[in-house]
Coordinates of C-alpha atoms and ligand atoms in Angstrom, one line a residue:
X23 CA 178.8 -18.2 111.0
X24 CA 181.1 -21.0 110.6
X25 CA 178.7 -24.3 110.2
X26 CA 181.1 -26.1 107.8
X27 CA 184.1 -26.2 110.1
X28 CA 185.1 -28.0 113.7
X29 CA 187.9 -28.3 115.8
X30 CA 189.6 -25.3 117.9
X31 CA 193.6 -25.4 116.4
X32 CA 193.0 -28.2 114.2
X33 CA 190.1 -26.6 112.0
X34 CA 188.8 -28.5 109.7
X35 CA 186.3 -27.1 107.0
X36 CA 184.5 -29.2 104.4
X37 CA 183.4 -28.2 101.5
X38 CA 181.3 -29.8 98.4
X39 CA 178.2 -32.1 97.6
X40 CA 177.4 -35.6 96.8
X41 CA 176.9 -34.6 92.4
X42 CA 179.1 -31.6 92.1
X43 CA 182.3 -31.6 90.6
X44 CA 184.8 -32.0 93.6
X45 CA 184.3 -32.1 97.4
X46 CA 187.2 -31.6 99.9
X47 CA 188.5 -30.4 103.1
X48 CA 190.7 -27.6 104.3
X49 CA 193.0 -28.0 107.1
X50 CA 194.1 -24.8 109.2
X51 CA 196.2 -25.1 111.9
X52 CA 198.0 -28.5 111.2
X53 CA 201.2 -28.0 112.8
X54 CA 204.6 -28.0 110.5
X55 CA 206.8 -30.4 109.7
X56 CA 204.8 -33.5 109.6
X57 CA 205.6 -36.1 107.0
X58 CA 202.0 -36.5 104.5
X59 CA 201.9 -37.7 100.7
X60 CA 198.3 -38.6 99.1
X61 CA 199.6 -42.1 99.4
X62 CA 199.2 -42.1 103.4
X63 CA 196.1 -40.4 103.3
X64 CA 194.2 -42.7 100.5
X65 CA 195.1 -45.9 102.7
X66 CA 192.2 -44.3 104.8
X67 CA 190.3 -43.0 102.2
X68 CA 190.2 -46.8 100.5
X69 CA 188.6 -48.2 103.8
X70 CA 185.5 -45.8 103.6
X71 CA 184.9 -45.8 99.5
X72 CA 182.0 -47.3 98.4
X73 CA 181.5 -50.3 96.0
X74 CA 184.2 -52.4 97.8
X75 CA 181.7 -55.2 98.7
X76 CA 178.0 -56.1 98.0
X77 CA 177.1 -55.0 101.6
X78 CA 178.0 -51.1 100.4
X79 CA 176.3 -48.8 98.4
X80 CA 177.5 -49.8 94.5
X81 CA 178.4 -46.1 93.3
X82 CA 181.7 -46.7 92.1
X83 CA 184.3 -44.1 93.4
X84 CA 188.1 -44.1 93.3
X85 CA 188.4 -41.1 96.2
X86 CA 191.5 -40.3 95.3
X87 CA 193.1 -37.5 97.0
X88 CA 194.9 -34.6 95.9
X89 CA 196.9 -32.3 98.4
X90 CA 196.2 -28.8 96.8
X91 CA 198.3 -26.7 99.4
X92 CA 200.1 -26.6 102.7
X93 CA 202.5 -29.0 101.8
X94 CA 206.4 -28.8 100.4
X95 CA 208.9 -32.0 100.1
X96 CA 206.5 -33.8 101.9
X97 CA 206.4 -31.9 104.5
X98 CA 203.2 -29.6 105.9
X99 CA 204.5 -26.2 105.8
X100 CA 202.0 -24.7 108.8
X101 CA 199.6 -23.0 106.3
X102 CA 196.3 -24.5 105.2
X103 CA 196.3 -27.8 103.8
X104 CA 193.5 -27.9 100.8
X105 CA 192.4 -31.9 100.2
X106 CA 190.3 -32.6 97.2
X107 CA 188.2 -35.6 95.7
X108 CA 187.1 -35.4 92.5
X109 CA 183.0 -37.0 92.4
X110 CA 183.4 -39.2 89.0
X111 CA 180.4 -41.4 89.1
X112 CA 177.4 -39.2 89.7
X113 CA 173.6 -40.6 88.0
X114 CA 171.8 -37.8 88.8
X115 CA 168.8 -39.8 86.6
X116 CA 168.5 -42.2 89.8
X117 CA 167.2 -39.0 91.8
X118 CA 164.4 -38.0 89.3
X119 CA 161.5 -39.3 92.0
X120 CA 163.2 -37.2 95.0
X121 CA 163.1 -33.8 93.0
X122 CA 159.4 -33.5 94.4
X123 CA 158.6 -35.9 97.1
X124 CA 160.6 -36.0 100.5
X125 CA 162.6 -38.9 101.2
X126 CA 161.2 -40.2 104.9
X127 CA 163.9 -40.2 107.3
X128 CA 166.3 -38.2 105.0
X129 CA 166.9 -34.7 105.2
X130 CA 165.0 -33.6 102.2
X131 CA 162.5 -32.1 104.2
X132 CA 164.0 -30.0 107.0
X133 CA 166.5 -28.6 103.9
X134 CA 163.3 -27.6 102.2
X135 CA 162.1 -26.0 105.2
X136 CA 165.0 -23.9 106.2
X137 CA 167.1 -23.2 102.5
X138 CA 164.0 -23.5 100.4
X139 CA 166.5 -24.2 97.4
X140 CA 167.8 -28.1 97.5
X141 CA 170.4 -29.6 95.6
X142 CA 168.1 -33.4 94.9
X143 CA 171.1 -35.3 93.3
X144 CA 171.6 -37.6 96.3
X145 CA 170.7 -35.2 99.0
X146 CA 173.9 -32.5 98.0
X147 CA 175.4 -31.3 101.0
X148 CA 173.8 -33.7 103.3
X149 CA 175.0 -36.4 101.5
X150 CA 177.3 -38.7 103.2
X151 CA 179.5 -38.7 100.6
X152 CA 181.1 -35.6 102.4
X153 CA 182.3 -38.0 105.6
X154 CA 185.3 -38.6 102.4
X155 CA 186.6 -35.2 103.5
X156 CA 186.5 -35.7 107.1
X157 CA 188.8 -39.2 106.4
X158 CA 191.0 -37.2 104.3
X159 CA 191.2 -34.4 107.1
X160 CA 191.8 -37.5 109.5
X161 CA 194.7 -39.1 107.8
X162 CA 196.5 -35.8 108.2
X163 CA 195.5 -36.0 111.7
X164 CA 196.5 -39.5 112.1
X165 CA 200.1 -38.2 110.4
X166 CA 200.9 -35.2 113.0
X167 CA 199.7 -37.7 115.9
X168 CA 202.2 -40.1 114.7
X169 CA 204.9 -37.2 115.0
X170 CA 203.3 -36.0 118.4
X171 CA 202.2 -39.1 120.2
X172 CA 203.4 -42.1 118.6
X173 CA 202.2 -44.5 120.7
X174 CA 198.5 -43.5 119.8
X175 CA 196.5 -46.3 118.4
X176 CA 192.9 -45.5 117.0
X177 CA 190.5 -48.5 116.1
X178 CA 187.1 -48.5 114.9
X179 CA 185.2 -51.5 114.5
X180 CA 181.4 -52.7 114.1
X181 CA 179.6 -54.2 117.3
X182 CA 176.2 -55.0 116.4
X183 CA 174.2 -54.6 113.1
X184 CA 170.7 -54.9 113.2
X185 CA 169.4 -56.6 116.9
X186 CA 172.8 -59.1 116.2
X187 CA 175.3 -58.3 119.2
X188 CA 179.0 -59.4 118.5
X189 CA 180.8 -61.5 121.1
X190 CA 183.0 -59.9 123.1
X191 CA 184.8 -62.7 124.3
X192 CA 185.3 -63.6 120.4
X193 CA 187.2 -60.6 120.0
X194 CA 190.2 -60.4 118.1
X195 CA 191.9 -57.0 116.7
X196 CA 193.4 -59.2 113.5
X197 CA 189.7 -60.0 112.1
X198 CA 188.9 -55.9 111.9
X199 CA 190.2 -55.9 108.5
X200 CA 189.2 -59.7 107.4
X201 CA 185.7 -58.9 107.1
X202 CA 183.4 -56.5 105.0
X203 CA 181.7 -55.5 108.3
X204 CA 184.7 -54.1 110.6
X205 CA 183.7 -56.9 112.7
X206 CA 186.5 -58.1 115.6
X207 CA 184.4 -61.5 115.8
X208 CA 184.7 -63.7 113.0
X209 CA 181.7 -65.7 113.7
X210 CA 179.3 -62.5 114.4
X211 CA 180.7 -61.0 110.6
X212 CA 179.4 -64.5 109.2
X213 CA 176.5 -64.6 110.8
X214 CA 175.9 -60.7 109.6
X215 CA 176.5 -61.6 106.2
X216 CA 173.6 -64.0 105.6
X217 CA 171.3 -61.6 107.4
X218 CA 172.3 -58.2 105.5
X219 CA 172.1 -60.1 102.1
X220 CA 168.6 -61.2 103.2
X221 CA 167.6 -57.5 103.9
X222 CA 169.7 -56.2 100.9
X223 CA 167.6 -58.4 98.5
X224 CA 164.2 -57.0 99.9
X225 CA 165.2 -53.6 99.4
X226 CA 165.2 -53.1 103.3
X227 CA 168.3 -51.8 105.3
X228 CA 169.5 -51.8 109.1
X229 CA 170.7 -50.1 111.6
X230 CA 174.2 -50.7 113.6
X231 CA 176.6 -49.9 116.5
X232 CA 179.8 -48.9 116.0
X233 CA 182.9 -48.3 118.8
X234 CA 186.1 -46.3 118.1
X235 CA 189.0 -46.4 120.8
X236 CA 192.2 -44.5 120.8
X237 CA 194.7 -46.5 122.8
X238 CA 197.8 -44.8 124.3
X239 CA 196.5 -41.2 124.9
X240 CA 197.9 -38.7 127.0
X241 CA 196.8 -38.0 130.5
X242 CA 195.6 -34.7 130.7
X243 CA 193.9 -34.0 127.4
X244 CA 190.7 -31.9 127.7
X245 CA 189.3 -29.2 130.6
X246 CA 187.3 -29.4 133.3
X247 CA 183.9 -27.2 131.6
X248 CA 183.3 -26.5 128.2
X249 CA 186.5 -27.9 127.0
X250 CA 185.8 -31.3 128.0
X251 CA 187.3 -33.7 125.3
X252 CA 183.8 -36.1 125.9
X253 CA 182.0 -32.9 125.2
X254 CA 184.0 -32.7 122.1
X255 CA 184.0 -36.6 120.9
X256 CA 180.6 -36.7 121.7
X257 CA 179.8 -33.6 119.1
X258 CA 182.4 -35.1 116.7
X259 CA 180.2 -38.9 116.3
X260 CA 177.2 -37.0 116.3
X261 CA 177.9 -34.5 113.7
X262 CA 178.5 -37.8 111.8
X263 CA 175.7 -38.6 108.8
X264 CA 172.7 -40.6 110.3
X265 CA 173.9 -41.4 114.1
X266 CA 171.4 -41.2 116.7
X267 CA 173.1 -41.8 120.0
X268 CA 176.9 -41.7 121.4
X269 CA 178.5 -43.3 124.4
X270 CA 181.2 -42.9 126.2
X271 CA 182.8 -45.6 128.6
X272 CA 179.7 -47.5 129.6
X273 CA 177.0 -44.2 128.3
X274 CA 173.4 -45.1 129.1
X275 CA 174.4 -48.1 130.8
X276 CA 175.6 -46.2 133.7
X277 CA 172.4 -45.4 135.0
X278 CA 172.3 -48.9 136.4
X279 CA 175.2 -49.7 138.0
X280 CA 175.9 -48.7 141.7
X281 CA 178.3 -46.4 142.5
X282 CA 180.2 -49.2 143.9
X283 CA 180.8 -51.0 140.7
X284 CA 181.3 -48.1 138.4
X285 CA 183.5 -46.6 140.3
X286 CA 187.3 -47.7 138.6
X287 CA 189.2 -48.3 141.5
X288 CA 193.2 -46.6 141.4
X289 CA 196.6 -48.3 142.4
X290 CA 200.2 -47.4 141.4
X291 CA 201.5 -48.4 138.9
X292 CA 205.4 -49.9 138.6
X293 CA 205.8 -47.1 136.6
X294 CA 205.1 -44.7 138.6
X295 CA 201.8 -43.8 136.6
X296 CA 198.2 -44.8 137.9
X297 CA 196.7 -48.1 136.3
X298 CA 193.0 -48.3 137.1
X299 CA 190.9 -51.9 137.5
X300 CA 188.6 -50.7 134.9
X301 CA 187.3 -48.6 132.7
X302 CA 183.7 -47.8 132.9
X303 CA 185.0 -44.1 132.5
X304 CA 185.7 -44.6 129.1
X305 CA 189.0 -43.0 129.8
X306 CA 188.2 -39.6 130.6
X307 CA 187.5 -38.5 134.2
X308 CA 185.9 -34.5 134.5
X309 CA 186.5 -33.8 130.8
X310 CA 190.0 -34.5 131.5
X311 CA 191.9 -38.0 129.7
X312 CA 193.2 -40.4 132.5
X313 CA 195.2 -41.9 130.2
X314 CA 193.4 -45.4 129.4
X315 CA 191.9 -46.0 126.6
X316 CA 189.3 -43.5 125.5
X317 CA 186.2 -45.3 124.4
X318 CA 183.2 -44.1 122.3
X319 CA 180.1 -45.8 120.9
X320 CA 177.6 -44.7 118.4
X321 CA 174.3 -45.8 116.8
X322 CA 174.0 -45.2 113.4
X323 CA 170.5 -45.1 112.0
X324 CA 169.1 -47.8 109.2
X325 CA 169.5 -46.0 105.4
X326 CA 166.7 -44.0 105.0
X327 CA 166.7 -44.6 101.1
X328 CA 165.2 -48.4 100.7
X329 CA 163.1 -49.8 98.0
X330 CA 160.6 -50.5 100.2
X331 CA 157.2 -48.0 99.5
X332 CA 156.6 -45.3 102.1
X333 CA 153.9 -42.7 102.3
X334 CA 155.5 -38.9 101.9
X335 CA 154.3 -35.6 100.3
X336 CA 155.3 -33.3 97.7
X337 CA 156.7 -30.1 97.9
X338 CA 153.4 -28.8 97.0
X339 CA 151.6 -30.7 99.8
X340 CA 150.4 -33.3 98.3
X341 CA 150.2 -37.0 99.8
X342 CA 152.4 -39.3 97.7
X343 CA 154.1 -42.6 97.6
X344 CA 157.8 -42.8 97.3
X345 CA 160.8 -45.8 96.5
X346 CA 163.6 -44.8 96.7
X347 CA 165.7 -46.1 93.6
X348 CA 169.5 -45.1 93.2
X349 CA 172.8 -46.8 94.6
X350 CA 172.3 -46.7 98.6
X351 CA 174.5 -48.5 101.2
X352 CA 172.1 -51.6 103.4
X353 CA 173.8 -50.5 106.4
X354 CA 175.5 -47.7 106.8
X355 CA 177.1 -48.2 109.6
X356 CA 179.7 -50.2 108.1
X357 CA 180.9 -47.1 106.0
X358 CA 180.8 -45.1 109.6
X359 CA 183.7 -47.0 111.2
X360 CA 186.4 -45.0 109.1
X361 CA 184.6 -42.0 109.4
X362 CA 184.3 -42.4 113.4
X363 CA 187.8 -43.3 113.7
X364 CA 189.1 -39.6 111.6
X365 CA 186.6 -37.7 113.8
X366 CA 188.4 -39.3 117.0
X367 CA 191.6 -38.7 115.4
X368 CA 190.8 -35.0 114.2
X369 CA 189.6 -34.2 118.0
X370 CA 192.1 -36.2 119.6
X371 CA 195.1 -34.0 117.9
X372 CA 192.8 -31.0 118.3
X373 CA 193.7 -31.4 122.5
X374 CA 197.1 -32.3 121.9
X375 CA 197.4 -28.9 120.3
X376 CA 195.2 -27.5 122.9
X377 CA 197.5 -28.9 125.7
X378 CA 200.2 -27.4 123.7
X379 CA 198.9 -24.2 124.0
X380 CA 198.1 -24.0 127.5
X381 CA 200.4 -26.2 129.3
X382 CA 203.1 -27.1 127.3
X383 CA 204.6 -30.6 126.8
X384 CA 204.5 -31.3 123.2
X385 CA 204.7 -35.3 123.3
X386 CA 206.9 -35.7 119.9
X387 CA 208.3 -33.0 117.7
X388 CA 207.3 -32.3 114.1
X389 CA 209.6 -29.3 113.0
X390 CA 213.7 -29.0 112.9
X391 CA 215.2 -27.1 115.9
X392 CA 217.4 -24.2 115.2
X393 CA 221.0 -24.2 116.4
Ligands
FMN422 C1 179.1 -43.5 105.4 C2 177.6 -43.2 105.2 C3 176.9 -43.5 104.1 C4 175.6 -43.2 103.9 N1 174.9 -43.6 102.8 C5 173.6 -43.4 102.7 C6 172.9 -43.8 101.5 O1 173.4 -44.5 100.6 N2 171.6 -43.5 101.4 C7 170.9 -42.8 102.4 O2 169.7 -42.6 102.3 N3 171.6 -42.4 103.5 C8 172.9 -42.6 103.7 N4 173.5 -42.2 104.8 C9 172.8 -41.5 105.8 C10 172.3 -40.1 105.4 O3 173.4 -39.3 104.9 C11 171.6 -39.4 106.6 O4 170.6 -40.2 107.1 C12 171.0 -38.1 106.1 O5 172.0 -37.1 105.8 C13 170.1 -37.5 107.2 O6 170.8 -37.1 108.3 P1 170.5 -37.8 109.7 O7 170.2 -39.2 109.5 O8 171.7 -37.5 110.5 O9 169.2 -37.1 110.3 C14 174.9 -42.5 104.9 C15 175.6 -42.2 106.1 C16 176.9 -42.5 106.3 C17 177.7 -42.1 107.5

């Protein structure tokens, strides 16, 4: 049984909980030659660490990164890459309360159910804190797609917290990073701010939408069955800590348009390549890329952990009231947006390798040639 590991070349396997010593990931099957230091990979690492503003969960984290293995001068060698973050700030004192009583809406309970044996200090293995592997497993990702496809653009951003929509026609790609929230509208992140706080003060914490698109993919990534690349984001987001729902292209919405309108219409390009006159595909057609931009949305449930009191039971049965106490993000979708954008990048490499495989045509090149 392999339950700790995805991807089909580009296996990823992540290890660790939320209060142990350590918690990493190792890569298998990242191909040679590609340029990587713990420098490029904690640039990604700092987006998703908590404690960087009031709206995030106050444990206090460096994340640094160490590349163990599978690297020499810089270089990946093709053998497995072993990433490591050291856990520094654990209070396991803040968990007393959940070493008996279930969390509602966490995964205490289900844990309990199947292991009988739980690790309490901040929910261990189904702690988010292991989505830090996964963005350390991305940044390599990100590095080999920078070698293979250069052109390839991934963006995550938040578009909607709570029942507060952003403005698409207020987007702009510059405000992603000017703004706690991920937020491409500068008005929506202001207006987010007053509401969060509101909740954050009460204890209470929200829900959120987040979308990640990969511009500039390849044509031709994916298969037709059960290789589909959406079959593959879609598993990717989902496997992500407390999302509920992924989209691709237009998702649910689809059921109400006519075929007429959701129907992207085709036309040559100069270029000779096909440009389309939209995208309600969310750029992939049969399982199979078309070569716009690929486009996936999650929700992400509101923290379960809140300082608000619930009704719950003990392990022994009995009925009992629970707060949860401890350091706990408001809104955890804003810590998602990293996290979505390594997944894409983790799955998006894993067809590139894929293609590779069966078809040929790397993109870029990673390794010297000989002769
Ligand atoms: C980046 C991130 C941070 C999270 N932080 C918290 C947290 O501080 N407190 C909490 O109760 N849940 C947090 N969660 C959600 C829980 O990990 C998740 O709800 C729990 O594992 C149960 O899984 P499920 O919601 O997918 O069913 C976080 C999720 C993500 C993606």
């Amino acid at each position: 049984m392999s339950m700790n590991s995805f991807g089909h070349l580009f296996r990823v396997t992540t290890w660790g909980e939320s209060h142990g010593p350590a918690l990493g990931a190792t890569v298998d099957g990242c191909p040679p030659g590609v340029t990587i230091d713990e420098a490029m990979l904690q640039h990604w690492l700092d987006r998703r660490k908590p404690g960087t503003s009031k709206y995030t969960t106050q444990r206090r984290e460096a994340d640094a990164v160490k590349i163990l293995s599978g690297t020499f001068e810089g270089r990946t060698t093709g053998t497995p890459v072993q990433l490591m973050i050291e856990n520094t700030d654990q209070r396991s004192k803040d968990y007393g309360d959940i070493m008996e009583k279930f969390r509602p809406g966490h995964a205490d309970i289900t844990y309990w159910q199947k292991y009988g044996i739980r690790d309490y200090r901040g929910g261990g293995r189904s702690s988010a804190r292991e989505t830090a592997a996964r963005v350390a497993a991305g940044g390599l990702a990100r590095a080999a797609l920078a070698a293979l496809a250069p052109k390839l653009e991934i963006r995550g951003y938040m578009t909607q917290i709570g029942p507060y929509k952003m403005d698409h026609d207020r987007f702009e790609d510059v405000q992603i990073d000017q703004n706690p929230f991920f937020c491409p509208d500068a008005q929506a992140a202001e207006d987010w701010a007053g509401y969060l706080d509101g909740l954050r003060k009460s204890g209470n914490s929200v829900g959120a939408v987040v979308e990640v698109v990969a511009r500039n993919v390849p044509a031709g990534l994916g298969a037709p069955v059960y290789g589909k690349l959406d079959t593959d984001l879609a598993a990717a987001m989902m496997s992500i800590n407390a999302v509920k729902g992924v989209e691709i292209g237009e998702g649910m919405n689809a059921a109400t348009l006519t075929g007429e309108d959701n129907a992207d219409e085709i036309f040559m390009g100069n270029d000779g390549q096909p440009v389309y006159s939209s995208n309600h595909a969310g750029g992939i057609l049969g399982g199979i890329s078309t070569g716009q931009d690929v486009v996936v949305r999650f929700a992400v449930k509101p923290t379960s952990s809140i300082l608000k009191t619930r009704q719950t039971i003990t392990k022994s049965g009995e009925a009992a009231e629970i707060i949860t106490k401890g350091r706990h993000d408001p809104c955890v979708g804003i810590r998602a947006v990293p996290v979505g954008e390594a997944m894409m990048a983790c799955v998006i490499l894993d067809h590139i390798l894929l293609q590779r495989g069966q078809i040929g045509g790397a993109v870029g090149e990673t390794r010297g040639k000989i002769g």
